[in-house]
CSV table of C-alpha atoms in Angstrom, one decimal:
chain,number,residue,atom,x,y,z
Z,2,MET,CA,21.2,21.7,-8.5
Z,3,LYS,CA,24.0,19.5,-8.0
Z,4,THR,CA,26.5,22.0,-9.3
Z,5,ARG,CA,25.2,24.7,-6.8
Z,6,THR,CA,25.3,22.3,-4.0
Z,7,HIS,CA,29.0,21.6,-4.7
Z,8,ARG,CA,29.7,25.2,-5.1
Z,9,PHE,CA,28.1,26.5,-2.0
Z,10,VAL,CA,28.9,23.3,0.3
Z,11,PRO,CA,32.4,22.2,-1.1
Z,12,ASP,CA,32.7,19.3,1.4
Z,13,ILE,CA,29.4,17.8,0.6
Z,14,GLY,CA,31.3,14.8,-0.8
Z,15,THR,CA,32.2,13.8,2.9
Z,16,ARG,CA,28.6,13.5,4.0
Z,17,PRO,CA,27.9,10.2,5.8
Z,18,THR,CA,25.4,8.0,3.8
Z,19,THR,CA,21.7,7.8,4.6
Z,20,LYS,CA,21.5,4.3,3.2
Z,21,THR,CA,22.1,2.6,6.4
Z,22,THR,CA,20.1,0.8,9.1
Z,23,ASP,CA,22.2,2.3,11.9
Z,24,VAL,CA,20.3,5.1,13.6
Z,25,GLY,CA,23.5,6.8,14.9
Z,26,ALA,CA,25.0,7.0,11.5
Z,27,LEU,CA,21.6,8.1,10.0
Z,28,MET,CA,21.6,11.0,12.6
Z,29,GLU,CA,25.1,11.9,11.9
Z,30,SER,CA,24.3,12.4,8.2
Z,31,TYR,CA,21.3,14.7,9.1
Z,32,ARG,CA,23.5,16.5,11.6
Z,33,PHE,CA,26.1,17.1,9.0
Z,34,MET,CA,23.6,18.7,6.5
Z,35,ASN,CA,22.0,20.7,9.3
Z,36,GLN,CA,25.4,22.3,10.4
Z,37,ARG,CA,25.9,23.3,6.7
Z,38,LEU,CA,22.5,25.1,6.4
Z,39,TRP,CA,24.0,28.4,7.3
Z,40,SER,CA,27.7,28.0,7.0
Z,41,VAL,CA,30.5,25.7,6.1
Z,42,PRO,CA,33.2,25.1,8.8
Z,43,GLY,CA,36.5,26.1,7.5
Z,44,PHE,CA,35.2,28.1,4.4
Z,45,PRO,CA,34.5,31.8,4.0
Z,46,GLU,CA,31.2,33.3,4.8
Z,47,GLY,CA,28.4,33.2,2.1
Z,48,ARG,CA,28.6,29.4,1.9
Z,49,GLY,CA,25.8,27.0,3.0
Z,50,LEU,CA,22.7,25.5,1.5
Z,51,ASP,CA,20.5,28.6,2.5
Z,52,LYS,CA,22.8,30.7,0.3
Z,53,ALA,CA,22.6,28.1,-2.5
Z,54,PHE,CA,18.9,27.6,-2.5
Z,55,PHE,CA,16.4,28.7,0.0
Z,56,SER,CA,17.2,32.5,0.3
Z,57,THR,CA,17.7,33.0,-3.5
Z,58,LEU,CA,15.3,34.3,-6.1
Z,59,TRP,CA,16.4,31.6,-8.4
Z,60,PHE,CA,15.3,28.9,-6.1
Z,61,ARG,CA,12.0,30.4,-5.5
Z,62,LYS,CA,11.4,30.8,-9.2
Z,63,GLN,CA,12.1,27.2,-9.6
Z,64,ARG,CA,9.8,26.2,-6.9
Z,65,MET,CA,7.0,28.3,-8.3
Z,66,GLN,CA,7.4,26.9,-11.8
Z,67,GLN,CA,7.4,23.4,-10.6
Z,68,TYR,CA,4.2,24.1,-8.6
Z,69,SER,CA,2.4,25.8,-11.7
Z,70,ARG,CA,3.4,22.9,-14.0
Z,71,GLN,CA,2.0,20.5,-11.3
Z,72,GLN,CA,-1.3,22.4,-11.1
Z,73,ARG,CA,-1.7,22.5,-15.0
Z,74,ALA,CA,-1.1,18.7,-15.2
Z,75,LEU,CA,-3.6,18.0,-12.5
Z,76,GLU,CA,-6.2,20.3,-14.1
Z,77,LYS,CA,-5.7,18.4,-17.4
Z,78,ALA,CA,-6.0,15.0,-15.6
Z,79,VAL,CA,-9.2,15.9,-13.9
Z,80,ALA,CA,-10.6,17.3,-17.1
Z,81,GLU,CA,-9.9,14.2,-19.0
Z,82,ALA,CA,-11.2,11.9,-16.1
Z,83,LEU,CA,-14.6,13.9,-16.1
Z,84,GLY,CA,-14.7,14.4,-19.9
Z,85,THR,CA,-15.1,18.2,-19.7
Z,86,SER,CA,-13.3,21.4,-19.7
Z,87,LYS,CA,-12.4,23.6,-16.7
Z,88,HIS,CA,-14.2,26.5,-18.3
Z,89,LYS,CA,-17.4,24.7,-19.4
Z,90,GLU,CA,-20.5,24.1,-17.4
Z,91,GLN,CA,-20.9,20.6,-16.2
Z,92,ALA,CA,-23.4,18.6,-14.4
Z,93,LYS,CA,-22.4,17.4,-10.8
Z,94,VAL,CA,-20.5,14.1,-11.2
Z,95,ILE,CA,-20.2,11.4,-8.5
Z,96,VAL,CA,-17.0,9.5,-8.6
Z,97,ALA,CA,-16.3,6.3,-6.8
Z,98,TYR,CA,-12.7,6.7,-5.7
Z,99,GLY,CA,-10.7,3.8,-4.6
Z,100,ASP,CA,-9.3,4.4,-0.9
Z,101,GLY,CA,-6.2,2.2,-1.5
Z,102,CYS,CA,-3.1,3.7,-0.4
Z,103,PRO,CA,-0.2,1.6,-1.5
Z,104,LYS,CA,3.3,1.9,0.1
Z,105,HIS,CA,5.1,1.2,-3.1
Z,106,ASN,CA,4.4,1.8,-6.8
Z,107,MET,CA,3.0,-1.2,-8.6
Z,108,LYS,CA,5.3,-3.1,-11.0
Z,109,GLY,CA,5.2,-1.6,-14.5
Z,110,VAL,CA,3.1,1.3,-13.5
Z,111,ALA,CA,4.3,5.0,-13.4
Z,112,PRO,CA,4.1,6.7,-9.9
Z,113,VAL,CA,0.8,8.6,-9.6
Z,114,PRO,CA,0.3,11.7,-7.3
Z,115,ASN,CA,-2.7,10.0,-5.8
Z,116,LEU,CA,-3.6,12.6,-2.9
Z,117,PRO,CA,-3.0,15.8,-5.0
Z,118,PHE,CA,-5.2,14.3,-7.7
Z,119,TYR,CA,-8.0,13.4,-5.3
Z,120,ARG,CA,-7.9,17.0,-3.7
Z,121,LYS,CA,-8.2,18.5,-7.1
Z,122,LEU,CA,-10.9,16.1,-8.3
Z,123,LYS,CA,-13.0,17.0,-5.1
Z,124,GLU,CA,-13.1,20.6,-6.4
Z,125,ARG,CA,-15.2,19.6,-9.5
Z,126,ALA,CA,-16.9,16.3,-8.6
Z,127,ILE,CA,-18.4,14.5,-5.7
Z,128,CYS,CA,-15.8,11.9,-4.7
Z,129,VAL,CA,-17.1,8.9,-2.6
Z,130,LEU,CA,-14.2,6.7,-1.1
Z,131,VAL,CA,-14.7,3.0,-1.9
Z,132,ASP,CA,-13.0,0.1,-0.2
Z,133,GLU,CA,-10.8,-1.4,-3.0
Z,134,TYR,CA,-10.6,-4.9,-1.3
Z,135,ASN,CA,-10.9,-7.7,-3.8
Z,136,THR,CA,-12.2,-5.4,-6.5
Z,137,SER,CA,-9.4,-6.4,-9.0
Z,138,LYS,CA,-9.4,-10.0,-7.8
Z,139,CYS,CA,-13.1,-10.8,-8.1
Z,140,CYS,CA,-14.7,-11.1,-11.6
Z,141,SER,CA,-17.2,-8.1,-12.0
Z,142,CYS,CA,-19.6,-10.6,-13.9
Z,143,CYS,CA,-19.8,-13.6,-11.7
Z,144,PHE,CA,-17.8,-12.7,-8.7
Z,145,SER,CA,-15.6,-15.7,-9.0
Z,146,ASP,CA,-12.0,-15.5,-7.9
Z,147,MET,CA,-9.4,-14.6,-10.6
Z,148,PRO,CA,-5.9,-15.7,-9.9
Z,149,ASN,CA,-2.9,-13.8,-11.3
Z,150,ARG,CA,-1.5,-15.1,-14.6
Z,151,LYS,CA,2.1,-16.1,-14.6
Z,152,GLY,CA,4.5,-14.6,-17.2
Z,153,LYS,CA,6.0,-11.3,-18.3
Z,154,ASN,CA,3.4,-8.4,-18.3
Z,155,GLN,CA,0.6,-10.9,-17.7
Z,156,TRP,CA,-0.3,-9.4,-14.3
Z,157,ARG,CA,-2.6,-6.9,-16.0
Z,158,ILE,CA,-4.7,-9.6,-17.4
Z,159,LYS,CA,-7.3,-11.6,-15.3
Z,160,ARG,CA,-8.8,-14.8,-16.3
Z,161,CYS,CA,-12.2,-15.9,-14.7
Z,162,GLY,CA,-12.2,-19.6,-13.9
Z,163,ALA,CA,-15.9,-19.9,-13.7
Z,164,VAL,CA,-17.3,-22.3,-16.4
Z,165,ASP,CA,-20.6,-20.5,-17.0
Z,166,CYS,CA,-19.2,-16.9,-16.9
Z,167,LYS,CA,-19.8,-14.9,-20.0
Z,168,ARG,CA,-16.5,-13.1,-19.6
Z,169,LYS,CA,-13.3,-15.1,-19.6
Z,170,ARG,CA,-10.6,-12.4,-19.6
Z,171,TRP,CA,-10.5,-9.0,-17.9
Z,172,ASN,CA,-8.1,-6.1,-17.7
Z,173,ARG,CA,-7.6,-5.9,-14.0
Z,174,ASP,CA,-8.2,-2.0,-13.8
Z,175,VAL,CA,-11.3,-2.2,-15.9
Z,176,ASN,CA,-12.6,-5.0,-13.7
Z,177,ALA,CA,-11.8,-3.0,-10.6
Z,178,ALA,CA,-13.5,0.1,-11.8
Z,179,ILE,CA,-16.7,-1.8,-12.6
Z,180,ASN,CA,-16.7,-3.4,-9.2
Z,181,MET,CA,-16.1,-0.1,-7.4
Z,182,PHE,CA,-19.1,1.4,-9.4
Z,183,ASN,CA,-21.3,-1.4,-8.3
Z,184,LEU,CA,-20.2,-1.1,-4.7
Z,185,LEU,CA,-21.0,2.6,-4.8
Z,186,LEU,CA,-24.5,1.8,-6.0
Z,187,TRP,CA,-24.8,-0.8,-3.2
Z,188,GLN,CA,-23.8,1.8,-0.6
Z,189,VAL,CA,-26.4,4.4,-2.1
Z,190,ALA,CA,-29.2,1.9,-2.2
Z,191,HIS,CA,-28.6,0.3,1.3
Z,192,GLY,CA,-27.8,3.8,2.9
Z,193,SER,CA,-24.7,2.3,4.5
Z,194,TYR,CA,-21.3,0.8,3.9
Z,195,GLU,CA,-22.0,-2.2,6.1
Z,196,GLY,CA,-23.1,-5.4,4.7
Z,197,ARG,CA,-21.5,-5.2,1.3
Z,198,PRO,CA,-21.5,-8.3,-0.9
Z,199,THR,CA,-19.6,-11.3,0.6
Z,200,PRO,CA,-16.8,-11.4,-2.0
Z,201,PHE,CA,-15.7,-7.9,-1.0
Z,202,GLN,CA,-16.0,-8.3,2.7
Z,203,ARG,CA,-12.8,-8.2,4.7
Z,204,LYS,CA,-11.9,-11.1,6.7
Z,205,GLN,CA,-12.2,-10.2,10.5
Z,206,GLN,CA,-9.1,-11.2,12.6
Z,207,GLU,CA,-9.6,-12.7,16.0
């Protein structure tokens, strides 16, 4: 991709940077690339980003292969999550799916295509969005607060501070999954999302 870009847009090295907080400089960088979409000033015809990528059969094949690989990966992930195969009959499954939408990837966790996976999962299961507030922070056994542990790679482990709790340590993801499952049962039993247990209620701002 980089080789084709330098071949069809020889002056790409003079593009203004986009790593700036100056709106004028940012717009100048976008304007630079927009001008070189169809042609490159000072160079013969047949140059530009359109000739390098968008109008070529090679680029369309690359996009198609990327899309196919993504769909196969999503199908495999959904099958593993539901414990079944795409070609086998399965009972209808209800999934409590967290509605969290983090702006950044969590430390130490690979990025996840959350929305594409959710859309693919809805094709084969009933997905109910559950508010994730405090689900990894509260102990799923006694609902006590579990502070983060300090130290390298210790953020995955939660320790319950309650003296009479049967569980002392939790994997944060396992604990959150149990809490979301219980919140789904609460929602089904009460017929409403309102009035969920106190540890999972959001603090209302004045």
